[in-house]
Tab-separated table of C-alpha atoms in Angstrom:
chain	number	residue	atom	x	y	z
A	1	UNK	CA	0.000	0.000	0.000
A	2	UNK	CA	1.172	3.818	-0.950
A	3	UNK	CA	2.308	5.808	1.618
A	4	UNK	CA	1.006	9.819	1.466
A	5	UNK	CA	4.399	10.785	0.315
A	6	UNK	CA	4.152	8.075	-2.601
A	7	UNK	CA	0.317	8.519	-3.432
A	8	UNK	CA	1.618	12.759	-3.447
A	9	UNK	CA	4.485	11.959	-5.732
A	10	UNK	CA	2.435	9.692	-7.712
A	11	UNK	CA	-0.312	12.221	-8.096
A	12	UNK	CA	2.052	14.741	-9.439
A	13	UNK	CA	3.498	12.535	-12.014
A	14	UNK	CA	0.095	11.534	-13.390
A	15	UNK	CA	-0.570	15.490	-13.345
A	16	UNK	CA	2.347	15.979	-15.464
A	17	UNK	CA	0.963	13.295	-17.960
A	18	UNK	CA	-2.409	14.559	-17.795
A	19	UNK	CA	-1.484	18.147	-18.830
A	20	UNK	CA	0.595	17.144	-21.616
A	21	UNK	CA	-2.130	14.782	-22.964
A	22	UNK	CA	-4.318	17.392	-23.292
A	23	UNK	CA	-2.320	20.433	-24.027
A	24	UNK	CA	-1.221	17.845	-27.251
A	25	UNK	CA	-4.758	17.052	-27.709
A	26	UNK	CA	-5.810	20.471	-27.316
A	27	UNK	CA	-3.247	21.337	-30.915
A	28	UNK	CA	-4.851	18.723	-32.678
A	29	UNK	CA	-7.637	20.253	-31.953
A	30	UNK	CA	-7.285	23.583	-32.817
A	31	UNK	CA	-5.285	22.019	-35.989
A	32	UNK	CA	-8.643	19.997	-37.134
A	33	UNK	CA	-10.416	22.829	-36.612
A	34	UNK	CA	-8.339	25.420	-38.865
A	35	UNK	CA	-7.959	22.484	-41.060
A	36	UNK	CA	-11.979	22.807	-41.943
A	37	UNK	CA	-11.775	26.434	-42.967
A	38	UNK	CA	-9.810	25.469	-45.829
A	39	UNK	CA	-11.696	22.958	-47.919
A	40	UNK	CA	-9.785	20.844	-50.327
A	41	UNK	CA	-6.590	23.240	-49.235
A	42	UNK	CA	-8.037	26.309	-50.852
A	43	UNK	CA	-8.177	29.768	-48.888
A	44	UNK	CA	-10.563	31.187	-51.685
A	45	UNK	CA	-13.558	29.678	-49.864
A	46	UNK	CA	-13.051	31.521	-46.684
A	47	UNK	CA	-12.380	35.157	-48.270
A	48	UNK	CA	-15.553	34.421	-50.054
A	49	UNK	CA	-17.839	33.790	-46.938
A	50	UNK	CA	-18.418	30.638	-48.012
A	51	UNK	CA	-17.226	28.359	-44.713
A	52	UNK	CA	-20.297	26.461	-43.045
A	53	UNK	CA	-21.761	28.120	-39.828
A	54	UNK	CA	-19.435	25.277	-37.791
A	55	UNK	CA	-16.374	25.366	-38.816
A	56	UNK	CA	-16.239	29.367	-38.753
A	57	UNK	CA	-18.016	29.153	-34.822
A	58	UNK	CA	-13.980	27.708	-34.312
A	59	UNK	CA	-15.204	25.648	-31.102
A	60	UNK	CA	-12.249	23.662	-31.846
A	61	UNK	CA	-9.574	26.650	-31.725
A	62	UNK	CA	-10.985	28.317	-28.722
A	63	UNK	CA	-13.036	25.192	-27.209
A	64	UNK	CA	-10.762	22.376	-27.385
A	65	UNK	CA	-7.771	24.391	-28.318
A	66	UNK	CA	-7.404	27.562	-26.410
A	67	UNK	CA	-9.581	26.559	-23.352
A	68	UNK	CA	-8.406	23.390	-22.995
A	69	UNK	CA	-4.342	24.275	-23.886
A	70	UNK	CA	-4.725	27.046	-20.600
A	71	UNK	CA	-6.278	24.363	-18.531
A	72	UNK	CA	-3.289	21.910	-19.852
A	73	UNK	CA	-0.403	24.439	-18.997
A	74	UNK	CA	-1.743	24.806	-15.178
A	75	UNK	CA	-2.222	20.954	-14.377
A	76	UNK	CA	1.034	20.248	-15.934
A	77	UNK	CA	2.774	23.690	-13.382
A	78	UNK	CA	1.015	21.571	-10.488
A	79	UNK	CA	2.738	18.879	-11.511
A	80	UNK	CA	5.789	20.299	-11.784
A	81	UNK	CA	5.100	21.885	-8.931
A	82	UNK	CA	6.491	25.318	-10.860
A	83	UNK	CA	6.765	29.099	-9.675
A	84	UNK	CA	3.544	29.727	-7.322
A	85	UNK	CA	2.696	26.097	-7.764
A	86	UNK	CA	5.884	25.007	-5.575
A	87	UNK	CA	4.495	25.399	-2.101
A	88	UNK	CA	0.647	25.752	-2.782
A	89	UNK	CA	-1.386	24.316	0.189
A	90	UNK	CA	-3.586	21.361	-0.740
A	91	UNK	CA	-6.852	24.044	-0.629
A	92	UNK	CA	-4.919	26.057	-3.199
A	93	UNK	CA	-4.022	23.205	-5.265
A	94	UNK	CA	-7.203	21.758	-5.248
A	95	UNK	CA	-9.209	25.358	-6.185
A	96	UNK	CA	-6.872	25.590	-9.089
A	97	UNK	CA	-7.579	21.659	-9.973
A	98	UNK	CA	-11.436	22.338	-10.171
A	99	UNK	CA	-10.520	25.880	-11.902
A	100	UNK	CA	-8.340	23.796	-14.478
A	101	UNK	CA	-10.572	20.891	-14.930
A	102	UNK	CA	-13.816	22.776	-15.542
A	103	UNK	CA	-12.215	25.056	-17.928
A	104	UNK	CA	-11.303	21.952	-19.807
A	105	UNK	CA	-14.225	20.311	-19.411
A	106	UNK	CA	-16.563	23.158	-20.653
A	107	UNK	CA	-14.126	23.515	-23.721
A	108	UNK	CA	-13.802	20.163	-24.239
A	109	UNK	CA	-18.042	19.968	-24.381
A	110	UNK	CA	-18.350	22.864	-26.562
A	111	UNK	CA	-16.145	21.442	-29.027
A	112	UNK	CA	-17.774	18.214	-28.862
A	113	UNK	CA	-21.776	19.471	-28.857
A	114	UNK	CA	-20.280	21.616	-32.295
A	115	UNK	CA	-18.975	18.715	-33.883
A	116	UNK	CA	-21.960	16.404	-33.041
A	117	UNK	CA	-24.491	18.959	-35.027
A	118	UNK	CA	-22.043	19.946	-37.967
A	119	UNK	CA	-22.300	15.886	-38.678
A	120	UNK	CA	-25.796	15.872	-37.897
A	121	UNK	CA	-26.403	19.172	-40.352
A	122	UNK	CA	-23.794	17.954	-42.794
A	123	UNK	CA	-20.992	20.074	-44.871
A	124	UNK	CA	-21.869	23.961	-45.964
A	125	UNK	CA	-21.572	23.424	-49.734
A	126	UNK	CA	-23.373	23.865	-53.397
A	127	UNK	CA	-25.926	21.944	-54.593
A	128	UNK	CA	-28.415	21.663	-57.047
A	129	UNK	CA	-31.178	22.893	-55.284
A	130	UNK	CA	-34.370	22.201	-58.440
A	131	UNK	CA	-34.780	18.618	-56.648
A	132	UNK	CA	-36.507	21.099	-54.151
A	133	UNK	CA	-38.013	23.707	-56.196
A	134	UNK	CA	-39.548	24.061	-59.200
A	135	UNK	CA	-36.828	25.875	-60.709
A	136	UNK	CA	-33.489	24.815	-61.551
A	137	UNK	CA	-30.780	26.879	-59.424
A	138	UNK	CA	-27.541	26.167	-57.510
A	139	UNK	CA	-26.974	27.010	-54.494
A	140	UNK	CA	-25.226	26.971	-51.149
A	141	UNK	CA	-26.455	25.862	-48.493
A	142	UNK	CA	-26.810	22.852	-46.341
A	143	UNK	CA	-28.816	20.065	-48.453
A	144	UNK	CA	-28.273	17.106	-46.091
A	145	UNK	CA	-30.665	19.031	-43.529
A	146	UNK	CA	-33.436	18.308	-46.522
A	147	UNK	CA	-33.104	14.702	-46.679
A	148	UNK	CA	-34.935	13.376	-44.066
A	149	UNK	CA	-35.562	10.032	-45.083
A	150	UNK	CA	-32.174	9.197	-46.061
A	151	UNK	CA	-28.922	10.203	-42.836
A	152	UNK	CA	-26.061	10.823	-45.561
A	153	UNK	CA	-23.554	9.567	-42.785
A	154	UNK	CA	-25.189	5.750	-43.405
A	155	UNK	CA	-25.607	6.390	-47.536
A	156	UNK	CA	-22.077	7.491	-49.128
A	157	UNK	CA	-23.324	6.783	-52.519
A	158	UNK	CA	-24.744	10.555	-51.566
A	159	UNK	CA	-21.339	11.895	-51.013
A	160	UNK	CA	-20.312	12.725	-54.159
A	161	UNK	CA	-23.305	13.348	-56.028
A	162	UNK	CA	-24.952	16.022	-54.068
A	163	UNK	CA	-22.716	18.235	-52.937
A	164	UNK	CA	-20.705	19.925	-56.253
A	165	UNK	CA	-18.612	22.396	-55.341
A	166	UNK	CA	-16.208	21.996	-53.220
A	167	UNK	CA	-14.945	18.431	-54.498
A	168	UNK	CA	-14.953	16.108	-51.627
A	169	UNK	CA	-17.205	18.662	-49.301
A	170	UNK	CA	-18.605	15.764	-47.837
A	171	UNK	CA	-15.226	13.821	-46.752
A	172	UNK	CA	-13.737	16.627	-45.661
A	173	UNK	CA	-16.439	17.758	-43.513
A	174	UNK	CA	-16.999	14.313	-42.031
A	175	UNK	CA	-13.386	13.460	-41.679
A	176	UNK	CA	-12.032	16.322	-39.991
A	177	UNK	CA	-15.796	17.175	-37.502
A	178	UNK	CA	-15.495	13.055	-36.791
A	179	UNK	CA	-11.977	13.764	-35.289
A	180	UNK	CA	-13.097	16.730	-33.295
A	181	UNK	CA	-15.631	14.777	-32.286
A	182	UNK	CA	-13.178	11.890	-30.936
A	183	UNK	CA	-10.724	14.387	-29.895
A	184	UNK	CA	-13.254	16.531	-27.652
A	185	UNK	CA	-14.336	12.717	-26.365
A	186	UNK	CA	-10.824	11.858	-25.182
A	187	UNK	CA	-10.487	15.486	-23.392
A	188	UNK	CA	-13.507	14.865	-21.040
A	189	UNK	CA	-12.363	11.463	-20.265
A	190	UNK	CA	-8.754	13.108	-19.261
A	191	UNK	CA	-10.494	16.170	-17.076
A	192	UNK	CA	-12.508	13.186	-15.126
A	193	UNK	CA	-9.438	11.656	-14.610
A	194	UNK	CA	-7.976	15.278	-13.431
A	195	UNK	CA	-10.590	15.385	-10.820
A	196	UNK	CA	-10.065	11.832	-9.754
A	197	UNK	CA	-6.532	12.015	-8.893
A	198	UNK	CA	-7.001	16.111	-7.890
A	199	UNK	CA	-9.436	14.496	-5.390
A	200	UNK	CA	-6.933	11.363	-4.613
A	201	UNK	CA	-3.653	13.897	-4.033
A	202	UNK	CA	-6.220	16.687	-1.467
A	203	UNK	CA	-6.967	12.854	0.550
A	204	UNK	CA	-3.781	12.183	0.490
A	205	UNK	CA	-2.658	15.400	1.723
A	206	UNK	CA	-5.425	15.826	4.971
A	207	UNK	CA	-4.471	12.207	5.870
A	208	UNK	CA	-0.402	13.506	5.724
A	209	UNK	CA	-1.443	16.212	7.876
């Protein structure tokens, strides 16, 4: 059985793992997320307001990214047990614990309520929009949310014929908001792991006392 002084040291190391899990995580993140407001590599899209209403919300720069990286940088400092970090009392460390961990938490969900409706909705592209109306025009718009007989996530033969411009709209849209999606996923798991062993080390430190 751990002694306080072990369970303390082997708090801090999982602390130390824990904040660069998700300040890596939290990149990736941000990196998917910049990644979708560039379809098929091409920045003519964006200057021409033509980005889908999720990707250019950015819950995945500032949600999982930004949120999540600050929350990242002070669980790894209690790990390390750096600058105001190195003689915090356990009250202290366990404020900044539940300060840390619900920052990345409510990032983390943000980022992973944004993704789970841009897959719902589907990609933000042109489409041929006289299956709906009378008239033959193309427009943008989102044509996935029209189809509600057929979920285009379970059909790909609808992947490349309904969405025309951009090429691939529909992979890139699914590939990159599906890895948000897992991404965001694998940050909540880490902060509820954060509180568990933020919880374990404030034990540990009333029973040392």
């Amino acid at each position: 059985m751990l002694s306080s002084p072990d369970a303390m040291a082997c708090s801090r190391t999982c602390s130390r793992i824990l904040g660069l899990s998700l300040g890596t995580t939290a990149l990736f993140a941000a990196g998917a997320n910049l990644v979708l407001l560039f379809p098929n590599w091409d920045v003519t899209y964006l200057l021409r307001g033509l980005i889908g209403r999720h990707a250019m919300l950015g819950s995945g720069l500032w949600g999982g990214g930004l949120m999540v990286l600050t929350a990242a940088t002070l669980i790894s400092f209690m790990g390390w047990r750096y600058g105001c970090f190195s003689k915090s009392g356990p009250c202290r460390s366990m404020f900044t614990a539940l300060l840390s961990g619900s920052l990345a938490f409510l990032g983390a969900l943000i980022c992973f309520i944004t993704s789970g409706v841009a897959l719902k909705d589907g990609p933000f592209c042109m489409f041929d929009a006289s299956s709906f109306n009378q008239t033959q025009f193309w427009k943008y718009g989102y044509p996935f949310q029209d189809l509600h007989n057929r979920n285009y996530l379970y059909d790909d033969s609808l992947w490349n014929s309904v969405c025309l411009e951009p090429s691939k709209a529909v992979i890139w849209h699914v590939s990159f908001f599906s890895m948000l999606l897992c991404i965001s996923l694998l940050q909540i798991l880490l902060v509820v792991i954060h509180f568990f062993n933020s919880f374990l080390s404030l034990f540990c430190s009333l029973c040392d006392k």
